[in-house]
PDB file of C-alpha atoms in Angstrom:
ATOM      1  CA  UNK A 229    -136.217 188.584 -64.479  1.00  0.00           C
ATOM      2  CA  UNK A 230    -137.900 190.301 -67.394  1.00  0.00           C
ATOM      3  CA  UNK A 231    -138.598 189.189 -71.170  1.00  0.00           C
ATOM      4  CA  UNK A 232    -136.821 192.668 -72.459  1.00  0.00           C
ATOM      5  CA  UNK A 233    -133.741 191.841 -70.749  1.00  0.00           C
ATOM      6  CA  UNK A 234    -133.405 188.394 -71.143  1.00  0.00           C
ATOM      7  CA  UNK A 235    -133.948 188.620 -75.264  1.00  0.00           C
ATOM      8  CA  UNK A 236    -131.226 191.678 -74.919  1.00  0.00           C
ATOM      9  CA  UNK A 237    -129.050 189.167 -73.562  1.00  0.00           C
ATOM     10  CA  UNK A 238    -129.037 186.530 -76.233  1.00  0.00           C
ATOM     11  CA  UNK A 239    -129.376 189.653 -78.637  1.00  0.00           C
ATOM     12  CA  UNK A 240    -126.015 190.604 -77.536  1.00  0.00           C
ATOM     13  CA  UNK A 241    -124.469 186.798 -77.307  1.00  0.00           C
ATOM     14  CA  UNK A 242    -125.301 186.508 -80.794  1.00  0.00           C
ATOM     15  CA  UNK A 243    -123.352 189.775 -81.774  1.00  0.00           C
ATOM     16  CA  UNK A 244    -119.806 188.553 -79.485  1.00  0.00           C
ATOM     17  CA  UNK A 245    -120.700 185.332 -81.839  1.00  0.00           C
ATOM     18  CA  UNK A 246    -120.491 187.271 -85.071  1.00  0.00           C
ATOM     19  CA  UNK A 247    -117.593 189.292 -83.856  1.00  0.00           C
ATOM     20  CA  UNK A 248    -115.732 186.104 -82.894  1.00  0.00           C
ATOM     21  CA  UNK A 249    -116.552 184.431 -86.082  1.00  0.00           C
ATOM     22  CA  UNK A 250    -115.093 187.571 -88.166  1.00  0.00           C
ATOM     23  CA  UNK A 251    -111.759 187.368 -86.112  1.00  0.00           C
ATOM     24  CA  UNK A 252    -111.290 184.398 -87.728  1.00  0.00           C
ATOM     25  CA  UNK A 253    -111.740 185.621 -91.254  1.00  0.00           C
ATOM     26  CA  UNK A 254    -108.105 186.368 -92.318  1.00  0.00           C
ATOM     27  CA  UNK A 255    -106.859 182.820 -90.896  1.00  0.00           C
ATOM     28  CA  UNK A 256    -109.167 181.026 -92.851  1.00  0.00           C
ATOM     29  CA  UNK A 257    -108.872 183.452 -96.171  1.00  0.00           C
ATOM     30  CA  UNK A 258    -105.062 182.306 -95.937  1.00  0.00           C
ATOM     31  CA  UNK A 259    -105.987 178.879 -95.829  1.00  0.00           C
ATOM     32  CA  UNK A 260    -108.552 179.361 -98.784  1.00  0.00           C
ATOM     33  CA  UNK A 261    -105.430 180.600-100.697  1.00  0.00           C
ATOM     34  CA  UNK A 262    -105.052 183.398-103.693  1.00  0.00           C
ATOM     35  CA  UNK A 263    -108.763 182.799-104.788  1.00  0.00           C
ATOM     36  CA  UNK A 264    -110.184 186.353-106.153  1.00  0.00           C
ATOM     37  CA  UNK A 265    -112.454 188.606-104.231  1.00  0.00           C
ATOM     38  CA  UNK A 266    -115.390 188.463-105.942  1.00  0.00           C
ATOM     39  CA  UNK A 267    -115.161 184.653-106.752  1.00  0.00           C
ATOM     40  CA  UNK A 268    -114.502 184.137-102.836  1.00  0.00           C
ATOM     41  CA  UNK A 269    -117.708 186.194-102.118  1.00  0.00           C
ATOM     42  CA  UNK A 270    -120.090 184.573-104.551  1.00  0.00           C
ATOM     43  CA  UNK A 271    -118.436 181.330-102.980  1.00  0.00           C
ATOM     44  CA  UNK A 272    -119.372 181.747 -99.612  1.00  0.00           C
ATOM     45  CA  UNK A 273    -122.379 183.917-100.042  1.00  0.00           C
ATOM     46  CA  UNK A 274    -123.719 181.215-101.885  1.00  0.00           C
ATOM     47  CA  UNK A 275    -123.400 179.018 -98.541  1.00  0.00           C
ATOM     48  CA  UNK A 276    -124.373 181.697 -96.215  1.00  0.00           C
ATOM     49  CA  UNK A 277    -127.756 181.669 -98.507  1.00  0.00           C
ATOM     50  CA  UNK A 278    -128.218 178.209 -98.317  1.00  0.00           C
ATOM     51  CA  UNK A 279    -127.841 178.620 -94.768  1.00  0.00           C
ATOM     52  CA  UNK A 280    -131.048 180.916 -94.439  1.00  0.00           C
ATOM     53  CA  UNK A 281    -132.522 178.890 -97.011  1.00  0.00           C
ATOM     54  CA  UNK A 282    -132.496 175.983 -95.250  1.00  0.00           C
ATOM     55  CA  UNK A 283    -133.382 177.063 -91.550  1.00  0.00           C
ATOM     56  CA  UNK A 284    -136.627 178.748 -93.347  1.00  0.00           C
ATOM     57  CA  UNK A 285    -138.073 175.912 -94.794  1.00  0.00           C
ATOM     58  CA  UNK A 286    -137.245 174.220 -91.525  1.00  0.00           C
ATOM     59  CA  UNK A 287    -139.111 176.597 -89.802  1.00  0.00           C
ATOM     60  CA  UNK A 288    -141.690 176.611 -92.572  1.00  0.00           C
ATOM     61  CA  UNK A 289    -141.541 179.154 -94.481  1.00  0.00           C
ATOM     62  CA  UNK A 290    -142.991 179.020 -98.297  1.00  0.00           C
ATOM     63  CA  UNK A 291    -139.735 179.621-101.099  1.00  0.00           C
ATOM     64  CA  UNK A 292    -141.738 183.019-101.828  1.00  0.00           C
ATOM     65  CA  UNK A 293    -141.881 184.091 -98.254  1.00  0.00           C
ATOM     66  CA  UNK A 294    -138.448 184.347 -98.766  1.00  0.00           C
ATOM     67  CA  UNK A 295    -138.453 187.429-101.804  1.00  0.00           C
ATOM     68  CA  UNK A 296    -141.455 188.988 -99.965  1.00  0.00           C
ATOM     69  CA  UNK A 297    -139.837 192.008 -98.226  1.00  0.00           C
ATOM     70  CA  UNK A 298    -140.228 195.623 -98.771  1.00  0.00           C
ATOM     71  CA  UNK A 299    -138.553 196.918-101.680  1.00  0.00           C
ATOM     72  CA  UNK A 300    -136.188 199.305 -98.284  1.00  0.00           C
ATOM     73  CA  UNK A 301    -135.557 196.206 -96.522  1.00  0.00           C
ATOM     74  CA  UNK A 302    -134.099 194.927-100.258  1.00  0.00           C
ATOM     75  CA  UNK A 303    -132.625 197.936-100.581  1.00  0.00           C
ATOM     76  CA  UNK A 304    -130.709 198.147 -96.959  1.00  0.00           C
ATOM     77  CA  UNK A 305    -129.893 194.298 -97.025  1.00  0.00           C
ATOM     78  CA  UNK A 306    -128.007 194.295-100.476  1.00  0.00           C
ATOM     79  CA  UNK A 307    -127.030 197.527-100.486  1.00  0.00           C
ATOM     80  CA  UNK A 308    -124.972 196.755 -97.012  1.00  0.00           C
ATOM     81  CA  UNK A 309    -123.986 193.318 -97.836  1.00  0.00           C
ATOM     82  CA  UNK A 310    -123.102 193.826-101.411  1.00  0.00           C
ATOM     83  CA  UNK A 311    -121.918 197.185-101.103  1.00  0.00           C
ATOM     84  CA  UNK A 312    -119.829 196.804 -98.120  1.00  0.00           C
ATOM     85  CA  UNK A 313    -117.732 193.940 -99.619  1.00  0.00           C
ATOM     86  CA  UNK A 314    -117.392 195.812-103.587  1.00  0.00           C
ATOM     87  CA  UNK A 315    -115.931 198.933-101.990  1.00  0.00           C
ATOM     88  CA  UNK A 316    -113.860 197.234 -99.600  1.00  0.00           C
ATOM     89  CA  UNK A 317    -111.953 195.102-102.395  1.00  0.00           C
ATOM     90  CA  UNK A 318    -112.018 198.207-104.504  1.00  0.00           C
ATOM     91  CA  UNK A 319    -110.401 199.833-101.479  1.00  0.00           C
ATOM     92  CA  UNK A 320    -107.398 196.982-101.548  1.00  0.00           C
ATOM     93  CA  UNK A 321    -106.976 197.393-105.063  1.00  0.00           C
ATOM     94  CA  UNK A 322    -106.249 201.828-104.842  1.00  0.00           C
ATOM     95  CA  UNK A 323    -104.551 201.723-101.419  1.00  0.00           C
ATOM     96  CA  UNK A 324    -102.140 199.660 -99.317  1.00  0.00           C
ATOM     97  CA  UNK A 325    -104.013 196.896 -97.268  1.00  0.00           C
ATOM     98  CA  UNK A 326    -103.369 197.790 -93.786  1.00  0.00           C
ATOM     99  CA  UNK A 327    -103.952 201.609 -94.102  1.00  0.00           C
ATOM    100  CA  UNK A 328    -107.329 200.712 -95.914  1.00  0.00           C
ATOM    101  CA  UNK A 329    -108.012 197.775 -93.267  1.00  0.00           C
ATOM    102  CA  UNK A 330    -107.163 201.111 -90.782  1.00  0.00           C
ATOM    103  CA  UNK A 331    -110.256 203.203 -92.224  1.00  0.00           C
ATOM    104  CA  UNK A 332    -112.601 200.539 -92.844  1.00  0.00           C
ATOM    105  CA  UNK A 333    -112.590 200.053 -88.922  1.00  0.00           C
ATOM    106  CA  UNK A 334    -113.935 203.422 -88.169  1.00  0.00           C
ATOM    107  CA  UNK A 335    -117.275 201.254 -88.360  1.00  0.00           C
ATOM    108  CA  UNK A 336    -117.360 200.198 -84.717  1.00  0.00           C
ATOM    109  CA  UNK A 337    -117.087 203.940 -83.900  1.00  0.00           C
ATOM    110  CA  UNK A 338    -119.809 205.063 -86.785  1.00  0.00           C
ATOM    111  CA  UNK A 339    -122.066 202.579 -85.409  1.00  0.00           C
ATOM    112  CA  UNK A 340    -121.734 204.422 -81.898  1.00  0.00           C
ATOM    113  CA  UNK A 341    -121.908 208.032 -83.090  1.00  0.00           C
ATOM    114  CA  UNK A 342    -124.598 206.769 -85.544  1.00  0.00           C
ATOM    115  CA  UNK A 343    -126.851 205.318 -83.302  1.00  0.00           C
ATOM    116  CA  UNK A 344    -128.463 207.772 -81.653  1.00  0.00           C
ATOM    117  CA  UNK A 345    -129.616 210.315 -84.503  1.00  0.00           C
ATOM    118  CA  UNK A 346    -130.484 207.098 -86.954  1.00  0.00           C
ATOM    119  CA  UNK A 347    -132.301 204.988 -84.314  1.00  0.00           C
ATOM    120  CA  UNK A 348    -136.068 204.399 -84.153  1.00  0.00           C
ATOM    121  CA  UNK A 349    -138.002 207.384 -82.711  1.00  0.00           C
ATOM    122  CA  UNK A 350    -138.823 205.277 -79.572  1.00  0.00           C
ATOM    123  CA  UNK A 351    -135.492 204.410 -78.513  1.00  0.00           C
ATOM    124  CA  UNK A 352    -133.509 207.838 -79.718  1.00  0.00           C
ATOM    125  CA  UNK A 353    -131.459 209.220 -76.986  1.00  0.00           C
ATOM    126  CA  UNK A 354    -128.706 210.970 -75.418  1.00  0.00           C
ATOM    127  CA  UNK A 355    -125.109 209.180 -76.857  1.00  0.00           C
ATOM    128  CA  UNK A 356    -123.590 208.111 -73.006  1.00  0.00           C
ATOM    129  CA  UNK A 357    -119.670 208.681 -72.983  1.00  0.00           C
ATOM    130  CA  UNK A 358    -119.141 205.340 -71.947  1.00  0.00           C
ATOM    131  CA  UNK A 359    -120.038 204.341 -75.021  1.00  0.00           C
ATOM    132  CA  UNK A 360    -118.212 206.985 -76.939  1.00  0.00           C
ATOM    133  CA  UNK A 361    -114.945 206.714 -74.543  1.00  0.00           C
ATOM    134  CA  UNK A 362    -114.611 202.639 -75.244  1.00  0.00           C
ATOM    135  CA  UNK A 363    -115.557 202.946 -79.307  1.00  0.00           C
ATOM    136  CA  UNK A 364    -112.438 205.583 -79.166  1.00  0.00           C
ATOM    137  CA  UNK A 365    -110.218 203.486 -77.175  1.00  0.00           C
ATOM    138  CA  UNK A 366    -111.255 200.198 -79.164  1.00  0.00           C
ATOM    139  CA  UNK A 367    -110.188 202.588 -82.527  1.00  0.00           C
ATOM    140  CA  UNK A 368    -106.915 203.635 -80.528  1.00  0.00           C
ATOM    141  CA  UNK A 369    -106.215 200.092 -80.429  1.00  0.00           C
ATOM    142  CA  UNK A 370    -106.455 199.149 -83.797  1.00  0.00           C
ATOM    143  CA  UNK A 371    -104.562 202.347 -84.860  1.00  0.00           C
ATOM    144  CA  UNK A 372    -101.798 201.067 -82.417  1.00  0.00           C
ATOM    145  CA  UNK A 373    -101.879 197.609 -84.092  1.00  0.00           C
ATOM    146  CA  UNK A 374    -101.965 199.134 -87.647  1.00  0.00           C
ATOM    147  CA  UNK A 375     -98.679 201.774 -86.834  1.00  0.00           C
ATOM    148  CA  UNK A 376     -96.923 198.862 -85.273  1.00  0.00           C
ATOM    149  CA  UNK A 377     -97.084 197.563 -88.596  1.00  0.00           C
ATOM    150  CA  UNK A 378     -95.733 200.447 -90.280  1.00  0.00           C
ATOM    151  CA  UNK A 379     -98.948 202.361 -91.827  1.00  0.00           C
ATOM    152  CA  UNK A 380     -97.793 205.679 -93.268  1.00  0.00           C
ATOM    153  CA  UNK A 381    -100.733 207.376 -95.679  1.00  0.00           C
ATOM    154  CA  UNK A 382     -99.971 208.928 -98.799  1.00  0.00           C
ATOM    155  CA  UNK A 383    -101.658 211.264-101.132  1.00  0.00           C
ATOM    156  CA  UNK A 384    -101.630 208.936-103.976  1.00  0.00           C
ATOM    157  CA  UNK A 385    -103.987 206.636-102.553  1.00  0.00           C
ATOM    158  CA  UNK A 386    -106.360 208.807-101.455  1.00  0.00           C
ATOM    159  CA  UNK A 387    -109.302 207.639-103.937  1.00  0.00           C
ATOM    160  CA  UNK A 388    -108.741 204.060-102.198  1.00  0.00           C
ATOM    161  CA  UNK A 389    -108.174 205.778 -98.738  1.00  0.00           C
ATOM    162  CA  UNK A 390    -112.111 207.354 -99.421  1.00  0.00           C
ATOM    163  CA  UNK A 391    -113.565 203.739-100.633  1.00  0.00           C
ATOM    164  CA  UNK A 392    -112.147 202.501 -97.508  1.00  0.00           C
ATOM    165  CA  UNK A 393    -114.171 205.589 -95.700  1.00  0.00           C
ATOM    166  CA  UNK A 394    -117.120 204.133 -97.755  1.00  0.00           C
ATOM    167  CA  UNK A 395    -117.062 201.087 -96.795  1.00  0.00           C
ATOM    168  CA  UNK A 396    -117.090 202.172 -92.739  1.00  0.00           C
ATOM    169  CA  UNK A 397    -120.422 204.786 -93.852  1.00  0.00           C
ATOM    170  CA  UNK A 398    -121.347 201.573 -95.711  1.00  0.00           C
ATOM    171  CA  UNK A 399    -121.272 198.607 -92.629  1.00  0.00           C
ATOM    172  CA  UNK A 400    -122.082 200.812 -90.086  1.00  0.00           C
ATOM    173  CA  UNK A 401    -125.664 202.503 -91.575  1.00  0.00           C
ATOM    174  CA  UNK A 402    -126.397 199.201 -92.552  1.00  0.00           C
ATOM    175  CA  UNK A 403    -126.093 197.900 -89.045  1.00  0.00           C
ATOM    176  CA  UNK A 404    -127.760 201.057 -87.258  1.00  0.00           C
ATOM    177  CA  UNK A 405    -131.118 200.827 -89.544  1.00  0.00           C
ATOM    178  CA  UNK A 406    -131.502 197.014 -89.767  1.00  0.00           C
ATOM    179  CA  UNK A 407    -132.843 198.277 -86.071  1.00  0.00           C
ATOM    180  CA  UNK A 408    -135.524 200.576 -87.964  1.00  0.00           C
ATOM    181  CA  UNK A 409    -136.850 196.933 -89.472  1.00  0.00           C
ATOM    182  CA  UNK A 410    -136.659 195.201 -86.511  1.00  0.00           C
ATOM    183  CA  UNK A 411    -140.130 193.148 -87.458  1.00  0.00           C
ATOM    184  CA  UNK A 412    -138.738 192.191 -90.666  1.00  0.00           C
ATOM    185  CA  UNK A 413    -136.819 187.903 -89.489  1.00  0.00           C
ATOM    186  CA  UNK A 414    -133.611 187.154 -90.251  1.00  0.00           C
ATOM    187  CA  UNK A 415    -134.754 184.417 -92.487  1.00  0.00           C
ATOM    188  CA  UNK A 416    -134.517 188.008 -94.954  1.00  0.00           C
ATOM    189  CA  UNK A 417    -130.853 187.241 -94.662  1.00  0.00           C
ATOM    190  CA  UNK A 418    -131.011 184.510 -97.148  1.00  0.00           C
ATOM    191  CA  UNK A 419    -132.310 186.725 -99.774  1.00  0.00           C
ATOM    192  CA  UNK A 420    -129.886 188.915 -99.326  1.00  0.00           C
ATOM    193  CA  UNK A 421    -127.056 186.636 -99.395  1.00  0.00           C
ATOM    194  CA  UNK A 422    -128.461 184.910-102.456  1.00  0.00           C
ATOM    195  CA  UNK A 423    -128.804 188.577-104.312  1.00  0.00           C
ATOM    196  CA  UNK A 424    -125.067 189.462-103.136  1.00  0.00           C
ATOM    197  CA  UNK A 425    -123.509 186.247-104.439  1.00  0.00           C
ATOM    198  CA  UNK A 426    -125.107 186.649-107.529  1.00  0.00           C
ATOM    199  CA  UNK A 427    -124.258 190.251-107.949  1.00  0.00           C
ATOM    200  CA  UNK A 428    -120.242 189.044-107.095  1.00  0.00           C
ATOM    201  CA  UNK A 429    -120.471 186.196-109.517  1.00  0.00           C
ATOM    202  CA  UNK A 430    -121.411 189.013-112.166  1.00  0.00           C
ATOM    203  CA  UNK A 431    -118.430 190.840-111.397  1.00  0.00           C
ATOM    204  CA  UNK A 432    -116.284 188.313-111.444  1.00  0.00           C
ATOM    205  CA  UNK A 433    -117.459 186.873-114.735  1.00  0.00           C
ATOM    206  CA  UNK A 434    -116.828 190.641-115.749  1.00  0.00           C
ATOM    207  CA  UNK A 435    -113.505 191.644-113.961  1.00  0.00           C
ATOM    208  CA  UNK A 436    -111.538 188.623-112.836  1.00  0.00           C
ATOM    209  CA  UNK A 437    -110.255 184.747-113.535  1.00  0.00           C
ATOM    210  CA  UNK A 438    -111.466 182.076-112.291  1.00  0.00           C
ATOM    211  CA  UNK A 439    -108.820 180.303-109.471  1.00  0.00           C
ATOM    212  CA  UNK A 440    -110.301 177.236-107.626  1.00  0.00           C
ATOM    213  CA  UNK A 441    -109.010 176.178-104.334  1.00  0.00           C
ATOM    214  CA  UNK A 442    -105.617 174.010-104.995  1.00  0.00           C
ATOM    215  CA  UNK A 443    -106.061 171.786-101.719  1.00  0.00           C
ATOM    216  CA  UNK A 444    -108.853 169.940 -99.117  1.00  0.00           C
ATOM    217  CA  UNK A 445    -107.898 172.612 -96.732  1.00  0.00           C
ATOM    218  CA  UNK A 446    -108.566 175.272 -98.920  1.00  0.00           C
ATOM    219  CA  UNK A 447    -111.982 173.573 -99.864  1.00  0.00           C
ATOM    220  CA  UNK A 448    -113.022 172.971 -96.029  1.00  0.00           C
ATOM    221  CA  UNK A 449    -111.431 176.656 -95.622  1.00  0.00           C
ATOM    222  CA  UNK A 450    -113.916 178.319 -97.836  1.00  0.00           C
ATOM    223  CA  UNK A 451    -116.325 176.090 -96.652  1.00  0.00           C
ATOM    224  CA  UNK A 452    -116.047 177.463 -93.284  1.00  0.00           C
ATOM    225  CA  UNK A 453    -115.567 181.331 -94.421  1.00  0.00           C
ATOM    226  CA  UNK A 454    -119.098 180.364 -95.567  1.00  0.00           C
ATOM    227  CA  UNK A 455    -120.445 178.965 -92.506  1.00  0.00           C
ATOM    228  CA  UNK A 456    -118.845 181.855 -90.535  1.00  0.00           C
ATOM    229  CA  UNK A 457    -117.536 184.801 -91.050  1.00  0.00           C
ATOM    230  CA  UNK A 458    -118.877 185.434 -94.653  1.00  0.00           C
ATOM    231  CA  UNK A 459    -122.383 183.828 -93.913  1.00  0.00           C
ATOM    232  CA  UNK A 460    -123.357 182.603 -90.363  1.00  0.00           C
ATOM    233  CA  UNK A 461    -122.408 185.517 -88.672  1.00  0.00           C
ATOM    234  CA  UNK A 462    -124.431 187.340 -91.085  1.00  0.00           C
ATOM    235  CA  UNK A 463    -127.442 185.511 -89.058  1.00  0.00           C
ATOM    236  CA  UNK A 464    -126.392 186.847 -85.828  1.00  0.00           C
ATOM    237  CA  UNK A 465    -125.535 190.056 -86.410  1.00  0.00           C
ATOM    238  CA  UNK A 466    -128.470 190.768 -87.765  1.00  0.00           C
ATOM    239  CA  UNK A 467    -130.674 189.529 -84.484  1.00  0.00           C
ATOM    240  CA  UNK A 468    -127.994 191.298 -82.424  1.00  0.00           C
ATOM    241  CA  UNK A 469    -128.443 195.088 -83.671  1.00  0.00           C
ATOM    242  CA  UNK A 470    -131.881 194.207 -83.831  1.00  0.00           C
ATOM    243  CA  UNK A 471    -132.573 193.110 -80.393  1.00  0.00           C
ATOM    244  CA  UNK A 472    -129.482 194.453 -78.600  1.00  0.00           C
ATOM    245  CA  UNK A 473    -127.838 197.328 -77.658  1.00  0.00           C
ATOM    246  CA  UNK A 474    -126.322 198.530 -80.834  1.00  0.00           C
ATOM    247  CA  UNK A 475    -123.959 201.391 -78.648  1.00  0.00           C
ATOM    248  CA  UNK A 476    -122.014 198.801 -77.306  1.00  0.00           C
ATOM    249  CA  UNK A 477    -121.705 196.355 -80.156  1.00  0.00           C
ATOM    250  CA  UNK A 478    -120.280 198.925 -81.958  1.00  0.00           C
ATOM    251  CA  UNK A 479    -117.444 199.188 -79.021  1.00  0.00           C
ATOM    252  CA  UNK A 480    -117.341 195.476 -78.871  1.00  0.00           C
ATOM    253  CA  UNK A 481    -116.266 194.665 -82.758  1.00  0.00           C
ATOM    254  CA  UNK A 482    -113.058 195.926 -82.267  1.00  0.00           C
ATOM    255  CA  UNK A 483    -112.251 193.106 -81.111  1.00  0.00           C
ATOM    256  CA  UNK A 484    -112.319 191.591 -84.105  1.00  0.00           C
ATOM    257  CA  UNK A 485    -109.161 192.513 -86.194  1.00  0.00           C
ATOM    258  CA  UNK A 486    -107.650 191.902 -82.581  1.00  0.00           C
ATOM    259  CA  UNK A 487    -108.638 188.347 -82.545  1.00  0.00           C
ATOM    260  CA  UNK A 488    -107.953 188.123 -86.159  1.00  0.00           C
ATOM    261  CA  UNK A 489    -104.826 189.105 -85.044  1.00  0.00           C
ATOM    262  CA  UNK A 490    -104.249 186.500 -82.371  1.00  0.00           C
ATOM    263  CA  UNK A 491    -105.485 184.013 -84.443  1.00  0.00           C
ATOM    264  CA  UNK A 492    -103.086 184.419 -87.074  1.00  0.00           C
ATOM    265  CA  UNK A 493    -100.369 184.344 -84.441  1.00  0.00           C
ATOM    266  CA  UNK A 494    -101.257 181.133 -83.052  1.00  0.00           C
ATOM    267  CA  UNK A 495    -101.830 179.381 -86.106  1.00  0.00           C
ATOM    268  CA  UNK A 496     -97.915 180.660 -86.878  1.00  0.00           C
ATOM    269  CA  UNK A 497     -99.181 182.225 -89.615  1.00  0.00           C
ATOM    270  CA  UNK A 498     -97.789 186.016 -88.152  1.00  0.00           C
ATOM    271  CA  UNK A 499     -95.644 186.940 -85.463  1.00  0.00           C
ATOM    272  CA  UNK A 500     -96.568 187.792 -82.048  1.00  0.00           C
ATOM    273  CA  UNK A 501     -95.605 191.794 -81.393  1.00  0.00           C
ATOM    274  CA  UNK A 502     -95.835 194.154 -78.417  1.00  0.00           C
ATOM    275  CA  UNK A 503     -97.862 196.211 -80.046  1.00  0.00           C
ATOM    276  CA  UNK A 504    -100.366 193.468 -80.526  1.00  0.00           C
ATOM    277  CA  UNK A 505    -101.151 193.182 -76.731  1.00  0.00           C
ATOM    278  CA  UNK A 506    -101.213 196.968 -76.256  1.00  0.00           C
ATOM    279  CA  UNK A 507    -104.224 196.436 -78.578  1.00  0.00           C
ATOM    280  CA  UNK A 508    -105.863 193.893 -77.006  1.00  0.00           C
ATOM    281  CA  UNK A 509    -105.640 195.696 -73.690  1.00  0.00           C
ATOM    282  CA  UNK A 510    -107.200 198.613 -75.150  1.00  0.00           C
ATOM    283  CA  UNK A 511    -109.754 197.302 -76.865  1.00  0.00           C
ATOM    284  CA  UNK A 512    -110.652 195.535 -73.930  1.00  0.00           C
ATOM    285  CA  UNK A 513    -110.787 198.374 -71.770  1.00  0.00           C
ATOM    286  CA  UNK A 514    -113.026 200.115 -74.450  1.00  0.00           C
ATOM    287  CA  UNK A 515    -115.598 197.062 -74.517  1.00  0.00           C
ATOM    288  CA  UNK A 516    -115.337 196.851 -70.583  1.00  0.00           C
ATOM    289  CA  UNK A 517    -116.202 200.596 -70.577  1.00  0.00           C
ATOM    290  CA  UNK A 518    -119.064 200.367 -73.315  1.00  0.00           C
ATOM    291  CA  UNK A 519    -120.700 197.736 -71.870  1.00  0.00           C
ATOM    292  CA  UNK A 520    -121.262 199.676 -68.600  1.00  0.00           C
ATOM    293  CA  UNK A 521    -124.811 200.989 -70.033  1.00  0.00           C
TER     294      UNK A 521
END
């Protein structure tokens, strides 16, 4: 057994970690309750810093080690972070929820059609249609779960329908060139988390009220959004399209809105639907596929 394989392993462990931690992002944002978007980021940002914070000076790091990175590597990490989540919420706010939700996942298949032209020099190759075949079927699933629910698009929304688009350029470039900095740590995640939650704070001082959580499950909810899906798996995705093979991640994270999905319909919180396993069988078949190379 060989070093390269064995780190692409736990490379790509950490990314089905991420990807399971983000399926349960809608349960727990139910639990949180009707907090507002940019309140709820700077909430859980803030823990997903302290996160980073804390395992560097663990591991010890200096506090300044932690703002030393190249003004790109700022750049990439807020930009993606930040930017991902403000057009995403401006996305809800122009268009319907599930047809947004429906072009913000063309990011799995970005990532895949992305990865070969945007990838270090050294690793640039020829995009294998195993890859390409199980990102389409993962986005056939979603697009199955999304018409079962009724999607229909409309012309009116289209400025919302393009943030949504923005958001997939958004998520998916910043996932593809985090591998053009793979020396720069993850402990760089921190910074970024830090910078994003105070950059949501800002606009929520300047756009929205402030709505605390009502309950101890709402508190323990955005507690864990913080430790997961809107912090942790911040951590891991970052080592994963770093270390692993970015093609089939890409493939892989739709499961996601799948499992968010599920989730919701074992926690009774949705109702379980045809259409719903149709999904998950094709989005399984996609990451079966994808994973071949």
């Amino acid at each position: 057994m060989t070093v390269v394989p064995a780190e692409r392993r736990r490379a790509m462990a950490a990314g089905l970690g991420a990807i399971a931690l983000w399926g349960a992002l809608a349960t727990l944002s139910v639990l949180a309750g009707p907090i507002p978007p940019f309140q709820m980021v700077a909430m859980t940002f803030a823990i997903g810093a302290v996160i980073g914070i804390v395992r560097a000076r663990v591991r010890g790091l200096a506090w300044l080690d932690l703002l030393r990175w190249p003004a790109a590597v700022w750049l990439l990490g807020v930009g993606g972070l930040f930017g991902y989540h403000a057009l995403y919420f401006a996305a809800l706010q122009l268009a319907p929820p599930a047809e947004a939700n429906l072009v913000n996942y063309l990011w799995p298949l970005l990532i895949v059609l992305l990865s070969a032209p945007l990838a270090p020099e050294h690793e640039r190759g020829r995009l294998g249609w195993p890859h390409l075949v199980g990102a389409l079927l993962g986005f056939a699933g979603v697009a199955v779960l999304a018409f079962g629910r009724g999607v229909s698009f409309a012309g009116t929304y289209a400025l919302g329908y393009a943030l949504a688009l923005g958001c997939a350029f958004a998520w998916s470039l910043y996932s593809v060139l985090s591998r053009r900095f793979g020396e720069t740590p993850t402990d760089a995640i921190a910074s970024f988390c830090a910078a994003a939650a105070a950059l949501s704070l800002l606009c929520h001082w300047l756009f929205e009220p402030t709505v605390w959580p009502a309950t101890p499950v709402a508190w323990l909810a955005v507690l864990a959004l913080g430790l997961g899906p809107t912090g942790g798996a911040f951590y891991l995705w970052d080592h994963a399209v770093k270390r692993g093979d970015i093609r089939a991640l890409g493939a892989l994270s739709y499961a996601a809105p799948i499992l968010s999905t599920a989730l919701l319909v074992a926690c009774g919180l949705a109702p379980p639907t045809l259409t719903l396993l149709l999904a998950a069988v094709l989005v399984t078949v996609g990451a079966v596929l994808a994973s071949f190379l």
